[in-house]
Tab-separated table of C-alpha atoms in Angstrom:
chain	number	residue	atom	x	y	z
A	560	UNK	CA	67.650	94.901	-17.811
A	561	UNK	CA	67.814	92.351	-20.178
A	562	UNK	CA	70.328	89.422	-21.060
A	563	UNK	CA	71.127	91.494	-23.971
A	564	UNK	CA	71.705	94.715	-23.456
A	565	UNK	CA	73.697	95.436	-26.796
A	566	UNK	CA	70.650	93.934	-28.659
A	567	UNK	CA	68.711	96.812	-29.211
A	568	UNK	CA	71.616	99.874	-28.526
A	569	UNK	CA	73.406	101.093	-31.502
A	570	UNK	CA	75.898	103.929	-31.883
A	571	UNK	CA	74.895	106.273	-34.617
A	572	UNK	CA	76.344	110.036	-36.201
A	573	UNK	CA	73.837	112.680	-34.244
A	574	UNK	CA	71.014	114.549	-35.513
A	575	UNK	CA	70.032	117.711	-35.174
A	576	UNK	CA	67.315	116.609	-33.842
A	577	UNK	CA	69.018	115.021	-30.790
A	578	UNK	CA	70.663	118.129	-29.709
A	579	UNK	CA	68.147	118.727	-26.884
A	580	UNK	CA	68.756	114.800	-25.371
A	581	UNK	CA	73.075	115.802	-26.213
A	582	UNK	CA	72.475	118.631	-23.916
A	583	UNK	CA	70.446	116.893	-20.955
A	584	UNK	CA	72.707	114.311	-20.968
A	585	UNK	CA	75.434	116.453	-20.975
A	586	UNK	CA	74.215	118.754	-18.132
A	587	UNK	CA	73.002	115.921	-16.058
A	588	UNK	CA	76.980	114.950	-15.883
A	589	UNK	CA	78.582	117.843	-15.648
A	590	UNK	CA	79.347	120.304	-12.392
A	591	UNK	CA	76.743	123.724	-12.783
A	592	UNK	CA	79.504	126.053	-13.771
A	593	UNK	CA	80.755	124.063	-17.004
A	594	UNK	CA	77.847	125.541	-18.259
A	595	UNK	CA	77.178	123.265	-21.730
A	596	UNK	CA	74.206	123.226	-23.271
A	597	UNK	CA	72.508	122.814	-26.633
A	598	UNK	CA	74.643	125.759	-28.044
A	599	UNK	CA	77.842	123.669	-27.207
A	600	UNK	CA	75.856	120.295	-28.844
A	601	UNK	CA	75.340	122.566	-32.271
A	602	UNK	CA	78.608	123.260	-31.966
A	603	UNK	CA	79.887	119.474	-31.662
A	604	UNK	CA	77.296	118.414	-34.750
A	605	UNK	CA	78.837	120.807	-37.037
A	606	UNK	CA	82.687	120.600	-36.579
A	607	UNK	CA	83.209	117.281	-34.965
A	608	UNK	CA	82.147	113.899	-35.507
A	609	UNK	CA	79.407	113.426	-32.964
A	610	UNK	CA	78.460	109.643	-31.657
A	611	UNK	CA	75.539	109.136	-29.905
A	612	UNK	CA	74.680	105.855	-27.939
A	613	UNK	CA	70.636	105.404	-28.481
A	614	UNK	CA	68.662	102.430	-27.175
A	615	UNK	CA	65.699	103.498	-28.904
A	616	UNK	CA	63.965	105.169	-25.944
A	617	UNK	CA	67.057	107.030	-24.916
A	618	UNK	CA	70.373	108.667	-24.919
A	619	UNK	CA	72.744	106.560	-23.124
A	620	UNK	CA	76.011	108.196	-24.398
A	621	UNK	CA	77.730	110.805	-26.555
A	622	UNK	CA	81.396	111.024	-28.128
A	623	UNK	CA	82.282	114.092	-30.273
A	624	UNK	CA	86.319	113.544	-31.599
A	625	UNK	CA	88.295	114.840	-34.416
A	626	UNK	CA	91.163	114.140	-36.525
A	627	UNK	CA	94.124	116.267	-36.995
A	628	UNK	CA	97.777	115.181	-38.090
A	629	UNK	CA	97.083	111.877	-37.172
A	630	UNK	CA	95.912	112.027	-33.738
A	631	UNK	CA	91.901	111.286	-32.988
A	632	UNK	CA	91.250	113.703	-30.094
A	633	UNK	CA	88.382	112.921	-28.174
A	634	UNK	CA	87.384	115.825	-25.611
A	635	UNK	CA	83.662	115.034	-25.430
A	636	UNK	CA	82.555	111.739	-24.127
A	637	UNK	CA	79.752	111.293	-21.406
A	638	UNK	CA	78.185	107.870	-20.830
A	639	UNK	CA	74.744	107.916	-18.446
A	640	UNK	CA	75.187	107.009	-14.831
A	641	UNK	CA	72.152	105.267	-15.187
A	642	UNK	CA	74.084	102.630	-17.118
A	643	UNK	CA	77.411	100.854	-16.613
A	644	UNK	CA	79.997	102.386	-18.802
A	645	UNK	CA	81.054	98.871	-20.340
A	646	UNK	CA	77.759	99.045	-22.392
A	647	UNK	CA	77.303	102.545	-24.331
A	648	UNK	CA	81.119	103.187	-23.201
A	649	UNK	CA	82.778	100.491	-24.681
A	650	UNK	CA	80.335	100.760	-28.179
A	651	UNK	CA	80.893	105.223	-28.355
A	652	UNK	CA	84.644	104.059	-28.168
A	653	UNK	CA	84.834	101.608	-30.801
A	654	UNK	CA	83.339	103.325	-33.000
A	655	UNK	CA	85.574	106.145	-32.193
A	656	UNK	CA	88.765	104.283	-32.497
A	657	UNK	CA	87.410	102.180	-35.625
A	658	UNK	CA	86.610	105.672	-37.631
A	659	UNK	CA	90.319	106.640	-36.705
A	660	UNK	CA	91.667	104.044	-37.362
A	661	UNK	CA	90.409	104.530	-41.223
A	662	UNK	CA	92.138	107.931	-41.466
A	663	UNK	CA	95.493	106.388	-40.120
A	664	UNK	CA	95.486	108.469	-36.812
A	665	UNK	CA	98.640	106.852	-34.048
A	666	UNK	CA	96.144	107.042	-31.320
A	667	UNK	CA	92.863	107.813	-29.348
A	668	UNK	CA	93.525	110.914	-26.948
A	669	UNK	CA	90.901	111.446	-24.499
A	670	UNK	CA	90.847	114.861	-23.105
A	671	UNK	CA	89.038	114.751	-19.431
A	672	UNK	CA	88.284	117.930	-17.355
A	673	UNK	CA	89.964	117.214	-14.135
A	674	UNK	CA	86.476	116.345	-12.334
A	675	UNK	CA	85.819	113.432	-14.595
A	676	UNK	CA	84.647	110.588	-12.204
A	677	UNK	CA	87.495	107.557	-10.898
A	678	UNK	CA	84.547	105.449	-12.035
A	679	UNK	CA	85.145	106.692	-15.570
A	680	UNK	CA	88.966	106.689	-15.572
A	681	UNK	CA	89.184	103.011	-14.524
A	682	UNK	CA	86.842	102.193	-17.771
A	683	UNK	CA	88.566	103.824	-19.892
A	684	UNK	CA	91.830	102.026	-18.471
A	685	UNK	CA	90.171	98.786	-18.898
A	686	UNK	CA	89.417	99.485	-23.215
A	687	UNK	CA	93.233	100.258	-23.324
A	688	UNK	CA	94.073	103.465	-22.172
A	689	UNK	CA	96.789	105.161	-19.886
A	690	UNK	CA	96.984	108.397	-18.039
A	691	UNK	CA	99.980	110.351	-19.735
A	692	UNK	CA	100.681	113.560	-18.656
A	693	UNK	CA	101.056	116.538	-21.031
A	694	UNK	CA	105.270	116.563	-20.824
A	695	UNK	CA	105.125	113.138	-21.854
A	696	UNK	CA	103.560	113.759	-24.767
A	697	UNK	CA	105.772	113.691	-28.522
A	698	UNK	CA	105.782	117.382	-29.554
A	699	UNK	CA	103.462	116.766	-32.885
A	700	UNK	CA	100.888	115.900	-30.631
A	701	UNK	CA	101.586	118.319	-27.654
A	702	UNK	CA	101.206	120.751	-30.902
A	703	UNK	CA	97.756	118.867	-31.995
A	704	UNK	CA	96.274	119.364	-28.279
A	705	UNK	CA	97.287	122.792	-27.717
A	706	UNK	CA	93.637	123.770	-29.354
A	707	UNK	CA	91.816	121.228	-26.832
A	708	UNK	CA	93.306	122.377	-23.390
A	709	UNK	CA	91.493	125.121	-22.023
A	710	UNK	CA	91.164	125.325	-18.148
A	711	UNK	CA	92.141	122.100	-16.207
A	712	UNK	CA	92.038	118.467	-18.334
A	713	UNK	CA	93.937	115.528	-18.165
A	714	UNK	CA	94.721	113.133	-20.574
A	715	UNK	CA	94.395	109.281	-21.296
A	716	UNK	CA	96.010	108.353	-24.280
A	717	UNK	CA	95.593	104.513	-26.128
A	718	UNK	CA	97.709	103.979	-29.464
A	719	UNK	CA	95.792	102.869	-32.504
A	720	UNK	CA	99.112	102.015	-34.757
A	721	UNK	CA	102.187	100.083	-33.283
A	722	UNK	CA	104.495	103.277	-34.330
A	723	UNK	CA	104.315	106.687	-35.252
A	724	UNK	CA	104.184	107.522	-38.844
A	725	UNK	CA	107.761	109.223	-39.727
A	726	UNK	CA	107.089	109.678	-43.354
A	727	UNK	CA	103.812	110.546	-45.667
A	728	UNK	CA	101.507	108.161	-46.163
């Protein structure tokens, strides 16, 4: 691996085209029965905004996230376990956070299925964000989320704006 690694990876919107590397990615990360594949990828390219993290040879990551009443929801983010998750991690998540951060959205929520790897969480701690549990949640998002928690997920939330917007923008 080279001095620097950041020199030739860049995070770009997906293709259709890289639907196929989305979904080997994907699968290569996730437990049999979660059962994603390219369907699921289509799916991302066409009603999210879907990040991929491309070194020219490969895939290295992939972020899909949406906006909705102010709250970026991310519930699709999958680094390679080939790499450390500082380099195509940190790059899928600020470009996440700098794309919400243009449509005035409070905060970042990450939604994890509950097998996500302790590797992962403690990476995403270190860019910022915190475990929060569902309860703790302020009811506009709780209501935001409701769409995004199907089966078992937990949640790591950072804030993008110092306080919550009260009044129309």
């Amino acid at each position: 691996m080279s001095a620097e690694p950041d020199e030739f990876l860049q995070v770009r919107r997906a293709k259709r085209g890289d639907l196929a590397a989305v979904a080997s990615l994907v699968e290569e990360m996730t437990p049999a029965e979660a059962g994603i594949g390219e369907p699921e990828g289509m799916d991302w390219l066409f009603s999210k905004g879907l990040w991929v993290a491309d070194d020219g040879r490969s895939l290295l990551g992939v972020a899909a996230w949406q906006a909705e009443n102010l709250v970026a929801v991310t519930d699709v983010f999958y680094v390679s376990p080939a790499h450390p998750p500082a380099l195509a991690g940190r790059l899928l998540l600020e470009k996440t956070e700098a794309e919400a951060a243009l449509l005035m959205c409070e905060a970042n929520v990450m939604v994890l299925a509950d097998w996500t790897p302790e590797p992962m969480r403690a990476f995403l701690e270190d860019q910022g964000y915190e475990a929060v549990l569902w309860e703790d949640l302020h009811s506009i998002w709780r209501e935001v989320l409701k769409e995004f928690l199907t089966g078992k997920k937990d949640l790591m939330v950072k804030r993008l704006r110092e306080r919550m917007v009260m009044v129309p923008l």
